[in-house]
């Protein structure tokens, strides 16, 4: 845009300069001719008035007059035969007066060079008796100098003005486009989790204001649509919880009967396992739907993470031991963060559950909690099956699971999405590094303003 602006300006400036140049040249030449005409008129007047006096007196009057006229030495009077009448002794004898004196009526202008300088010459024929011709010359050097100065000025001014224009255009463009950059940044930061955010709009009554208002209208419509989907998901999950819990209770009750036959037992055990899974799925969906709707249960308080990690490990240890997995926990002292205790417990459990679930028998699981005044880092690593590289960028999305043919255990595909949401709600950063068949490392980094000094 700056380039276009500069090119248009340069074109305009050059055109303007050209017309100014032509106009100035014309005006100067017209001015010069008018001056010569005025001088010729004064001489003609004097000649007319001194027609009857003696040639000597006439010459004296002529000299008096040419003394006061600028460039007076370049005025001469000839008769039509070409003989000079006045002055009889020219002070500029070698001036190249034309050999042929104009005989036509009226004024005749011409240009000539003398001593390396240009001169303009006017020949005026007088209807006197005897007929006389006045020759008035005037140098054109001043005009030429002025034109040269004007041309040089233009030549210097063009690049200077171009640079000024390019710089000005660049800064003006930046200023004009800054609100668009801000709008783009705000729009980039808006996701499904913060659809209530709106673009700041300046009351400028311009296209930008209209664009901002249109975007805000669109965001409002999107927010409405997403809210109704969230409400539906939350309501559906909530409504389904009771029948699933009832089925589970019935299955548990039936299994408590010692006289139940083998086939029925197997069937009820399967029902029980499915209801546990379905119950978990509904809980997860409800959690995320509530989180999306902005009423996820987050109540901030000072939470000691080391204690929370120890509890989660203690709960998981029997499962890990059943799979002959070693679990190493390393927590250096206490680690305080500002957060919601049950959500943080859920976050730690999800990462630990997955580590146990996706690590084969005899594998290794490591949990490390490091706290400093500036950050708290929770690391959960395992020597499990790892996550395929293609899946890594989407692994925190909802319902994303690796290929079931890997013989993985059952799951909902919502655990990591919930973990990511919990981390985000605590302004913490949850990241993963993983290599298939080598293991995974999940790191939760609590930012300084969210963590509290130990104690
Ligand atoms: P779920 O475990 O219920 O399937 P998650 O959201 O917790 O859902 O995990 C999503 C997917 O990420 C899992 O299905 C699994 O393929 C992969 N995954 C998560 N944690 C690990 C891990 N520690 N090792 C290998 N794969 C994992």
PDB file of N, CA, C and O and ligand atoms in Angstrom, residues 350 354-355 357-358 382 385-387 395 400-402 406 408 410-417 440 442, ligand 1:
ATOM      1  N   UNK A 350      -5.906 -38.236  36.133  1.00  0.00           N
ATOM      2  CA  UNK A 350      -6.011 -38.547  34.695  1.00  0.00           C
ATOM      3  C   UNK A 350      -4.633 -38.931  34.158  1.00  0.00           C
ATOM      4  O   UNK A 350      -4.475 -39.953  33.475  1.00  0.00           O
ATOM      5  N   UNK A 354      -3.670 -42.760  33.044  1.00  0.00           N
ATOM      6  CA  UNK A 354      -3.210 -43.050  31.675  1.00  0.00           C
ATOM      7  C   UNK A 354      -1.849 -43.723  31.684  1.00  0.00           C
ATOM      8  O   UNK A 354      -1.602 -44.660  30.920  1.00  0.00           O
ATOM      9  N   UNK A 355      -0.951 -43.226  32.563  1.00  0.00           N
ATOM     10  CA  UNK A 355       0.397 -43.816  32.617  1.00  0.00           C
ATOM     11  C   UNK A 355       0.297 -45.311  32.939  1.00  0.00           C
ATOM     12  O   UNK A 355       0.964 -46.138  32.311  1.00  0.00           O
ATOM     13  N   UNK A 357      -2.475 -47.188  32.602  1.00  0.00           N
ATOM     14  CA  UNK A 357      -3.268 -47.869  31.570  1.00  0.00           C
ATOM     15  C   UNK A 357      -2.443 -48.190  30.326  1.00  0.00           C
ATOM     16  O   UNK A 357      -2.548 -49.262  29.743  1.00  0.00           O
ATOM     17  N   UNK A 358      -1.627 -47.207  29.919  1.00  0.00           N
ATOM     18  CA  UNK A 358      -0.937 -47.355  28.630  1.00  0.00           C
ATOM     19  C   UNK A 358       0.525 -47.809  28.773  1.00  0.00           C
ATOM     20  O   UNK A 358       1.312 -47.631  27.856  1.00  0.00           O
ATOM     21  N   UNK A 382       6.250 -42.261  31.587  1.00  0.00           N
ATOM     22  CA  UNK A 382       6.092 -43.720  31.615  1.00  0.00           C
ATOM     23  C   UNK A 382       6.894 -44.343  30.487  1.00  0.00           C
ATOM     24  O   UNK A 382       7.315 -43.662  29.561  1.00  0.00           O
ATOM     25  N   UNK A 385       3.319 -47.477  25.766  1.00  0.00           N
ATOM     26  CA  UNK A 385       3.236 -47.686  24.310  1.00  0.00           C
ATOM     27  C   UNK A 385       3.408 -46.392  23.527  1.00  0.00           C
ATOM     28  O   UNK A 385       3.577 -46.432  22.313  1.00  0.00           O
ATOM     29  N   UNK A 386       3.354 -45.264  24.212  1.00  0.00           N
ATOM     30  CA  UNK A 386       3.570 -43.983  23.540  1.00  0.00           C
ATOM     31  C   UNK A 386       2.393 -43.579  22.657  1.00  0.00           C
ATOM     32  O   UNK A 386       1.441 -44.333  22.464  1.00  0.00           O
ATOM     33  N   UNK A 387       2.482 -42.363  22.147  1.00  0.00           N
ATOM     34  CA  UNK A 387       1.388 -41.826  21.319  1.00  0.00           C
ATOM     35  C   UNK A 387       1.917 -41.647  19.891  1.00  0.00           C
ATOM     36  O   UNK A 387       2.999 -41.075  19.709  1.00  0.00           O
ATOM     37  N   UNK A 395      -3.940 -34.656  20.554  1.00  0.00           N
ATOM     38  CA  UNK A 395      -4.184 -35.616  21.628  1.00  0.00           C
ATOM     39  C   UNK A 395      -5.023 -35.017  22.759  1.00  0.00           C
ATOM     40  O   UNK A 395      -5.687 -35.741  23.495  1.00  0.00           O
ATOM     41  N   UNK A 400     -10.436 -38.037  21.110  1.00  0.00           N
ATOM     42  CA  UNK A 400      -9.291 -38.489  20.317  1.00  0.00           C
ATOM     43  C   UNK A 400      -8.631 -39.635  21.065  1.00  0.00           C
ATOM     44  O   UNK A 400      -8.225 -39.499  22.214  1.00  0.00           O
ATOM     45  N   UNK A 401      -8.560 -40.784  20.383  1.00  0.00           N
ATOM     46  CA  UNK A 401      -7.900 -41.956  20.968  1.00  0.00           C
ATOM     47  C   UNK A 401      -7.002 -42.551  19.893  1.00  0.00           C
ATOM     48  O   UNK A 401      -7.304 -42.464  18.707  1.00  0.00           O
ATOM     49  N   UNK A 402      -5.929 -43.143  20.319  1.00  0.00           N
ATOM     50  CA  UNK A 402      -5.062 -43.791  19.333  1.00  0.00           C
ATOM     51  C   UNK A 402      -5.772 -45.015  18.766  1.00  0.00           C
ATOM     52  O   UNK A 402      -6.786 -45.462  19.308  1.00  0.00           O
ATOM     53  N   UNK A 406      -4.236 -51.076  18.624  1.00  0.00           N
ATOM     54  CA  UNK A 406      -3.029 -51.216  19.442  1.00  0.00           C
ATOM     55  C   UNK A 406      -3.320 -52.031  20.711  1.00  0.00           C
ATOM     56  O   UNK A 406      -2.447 -52.227  21.547  1.00  0.00           O
ATOM     57  N   UNK A 408      -5.359 -51.272  23.128  1.00  0.00           N
ATOM     58  CA  UNK A 408      -5.390 -50.474  24.347  1.00  0.00           C
ATOM     59  C   UNK A 408      -6.597 -50.807  25.196  1.00  0.00           C
ATOM     60  O   UNK A 408      -7.571 -51.361  24.715  1.00  0.00           O
ATOM     61  N   UNK A 410      -9.912 -49.857  27.554  1.00  0.00           N
ATOM     62  CA  UNK A 410     -11.060 -49.006  27.256  1.00  0.00           C
ATOM     63  C   UNK A 410     -10.855 -47.607  27.826  1.00  0.00           C
ATOM     64  O   UNK A 410     -10.109 -47.397  28.779  1.00  0.00           O
ATOM     65  N   UNK A 411     -11.550 -46.685  27.240  1.00  0.00           N
ATOM     66  CA  UNK A 411     -11.481 -45.318  27.738  1.00  0.00           C
ATOM     67  C   UNK A 411     -12.489 -44.470  26.988  1.00  0.00           C
ATOM     68  O   UNK A 411     -13.113 -44.940  26.033  1.00  0.00           O
ATOM     69  N   UNK A 412     -12.655 -43.218  27.425  1.00  0.00           N
ATOM     70  CA  UNK A 412     -13.664 -42.363  26.800  1.00  0.00           C
ATOM     71  C   UNK A 412     -13.056 -41.402  25.773  1.00  0.00           C
ATOM     72  O   UNK A 412     -13.763 -40.843  24.954  1.00  0.00           O
ATOM     73  N   UNK A 413     -11.752 -41.207  25.866  1.00  0.00           N
ATOM     74  CA  UNK A 413     -11.115 -40.230  24.968  1.00  0.00           C
ATOM     75  C   UNK A 413     -11.372 -38.803  25.426  1.00  0.00           C
ATOM     76  O   UNK A 413     -11.151 -37.843  24.683  1.00  0.00           O
ATOM     77  N   UNK A 414     -11.837 -38.639  26.673  1.00  0.00           N
ATOM     78  CA  UNK A 414     -12.113 -37.283  27.168  1.00  0.00           C
ATOM     79  C   UNK A 414     -11.181 -36.870  28.298  1.00  0.00           C
ATOM     80  O   UNK A 414     -11.132 -35.704  28.679  1.00  0.00           O
ATOM     81  N   UNK A 415     -10.408 -37.844  28.822  1.00  0.00           N
ATOM     82  CA  UNK A 415      -9.557 -37.566  29.991  1.00  0.00           C
ATOM     83  C   UNK A 415      -8.579 -36.427  29.738  1.00  0.00           C
ATOM     84  O   UNK A 415      -8.523 -35.462  30.525  1.00  0.00           O
ATOM     85  N   UNK A 416      -7.834 -36.525  28.655  1.00  0.00           N
ATOM     86  CA  UNK A 416      -6.824 -35.480  28.407  1.00  0.00           C
ATOM     87  C   UNK A 416      -7.465 -34.127  28.087  1.00  0.00           C
ATOM     88  O   UNK A 416      -6.907 -33.083  28.412  1.00  0.00           O
ATOM     89  N   UNK A 417      -8.668 -34.167  27.456  1.00  0.00           N
ATOM     90  CA  UNK A 417      -9.367 -32.899  27.174  1.00  0.00           C
ATOM     91  C   UNK A 417      -9.726 -32.222  28.498  1.00  0.00           C
ATOM     92  O   UNK A 417      -9.583 -31.001  28.660  1.00  0.00           O
ATOM     93  N   UNK A 440       5.941 -41.872  27.236  1.00  0.00           N
ATOM     94  CA  UNK A 440       5.416 -40.503  27.144  1.00  0.00           C
ATOM     95  C   UNK A 440       5.820 -39.701  28.372  1.00  0.00           C
ATOM     96  O   UNK A 440       6.042 -40.271  29.443  1.00  0.00           O
ATOM     97  N   UNK A 442       4.321 -36.300  30.286  1.00  0.00           N
ATOM     98  CA  UNK A 442       3.354 -35.198  30.398  1.00  0.00           C
ATOM     99  C   UNK A 442       3.885 -34.219  31.436  1.00  0.00           C
ATOM    100  O   UNK A 442       4.311 -34.629  32.516  1.00  0.00           O
TER     101      UNK A 442
HETATM  102  P1  LIG B   1      -8.793 -42.346  27.312  1.00  0.00           P
HETATM  103  O1  LIG B   1      -7.606 -42.711  28.096  1.00  0.00           O
HETATM  104  O2  LIG B   1     -10.031 -42.425  28.077  1.00  0.00           O
HETATM  105  O3  LIG B   1      -8.860 -42.990  25.993  1.00  0.00           O
HETATM  106  P2  LIG B   1      -7.599 -39.763  27.256  1.00  0.00           P
HETATM  107  O4  LIG B   1      -8.123 -38.474  26.772  1.00  0.00           O
HETATM  108  O5  LIG B   1      -7.119 -39.835  28.654  1.00  0.00           O
HETATM  109  O6  LIG B   1      -8.727 -40.814  26.962  1.00  0.00           O
HETATM  110  O7  LIG B   1      -6.428 -40.183  26.305  1.00  0.00           O
HETATM  111  C1  LIG B   1      -6.601 -40.060  24.925  1.00  0.00           C
HETATM  112  C2  LIG B   1      -5.700 -41.008  24.199  1.00  0.00           C
HETATM  113  O8  LIG B   1      -4.361 -40.620  24.374  1.00  0.00           O
HETATM  114  C3  LIG B   1      -5.740 -42.393  24.743  1.00  0.00           C
HETATM  115  O9  LIG B   1      -6.780 -43.131  24.139  1.00  0.00           O
HETATM  116  C4  LIG B   1      -4.376 -42.943  24.368  1.00  0.00           C
HETATM  117  O10 LIG B   1      -4.390 -43.438  23.056  1.00  0.00           O
HETATM  118  C5  LIG B   1      -3.501 -41.718  24.436  1.00  0.00           C
HETATM  119  N1  LIG B   1      -2.754 -41.644  25.689  1.00  0.00           N
HETATM  120  C6  LIG B   1      -3.038 -40.879  26.767  1.00  0.00           C
HETATM  121  N2  LIG B   1      -2.103 -41.032  27.738  1.00  0.00           N
HETATM  122  C7  LIG B   1      -1.192 -41.902  27.240  1.00  0.00           C
HETATM  123  C8  LIG B   1       0.039 -42.472  27.754  1.00  0.00           C
HETATM  124  N3  LIG B   1       0.505 -42.150  28.957  1.00  0.00           N
HETATM  125  N4  LIG B   1       0.701 -43.333  26.963  1.00  0.00           N
HETATM  126  C9  LIG B   1       0.241 -43.635  25.722  1.00  0.00           C
HETATM  127  N5  LIG B   1      -0.891 -43.153  25.197  1.00  0.00           N
HETATM  128  C10 LIG B   1      -1.613 -42.305  25.943  1.00  0.00           C
END
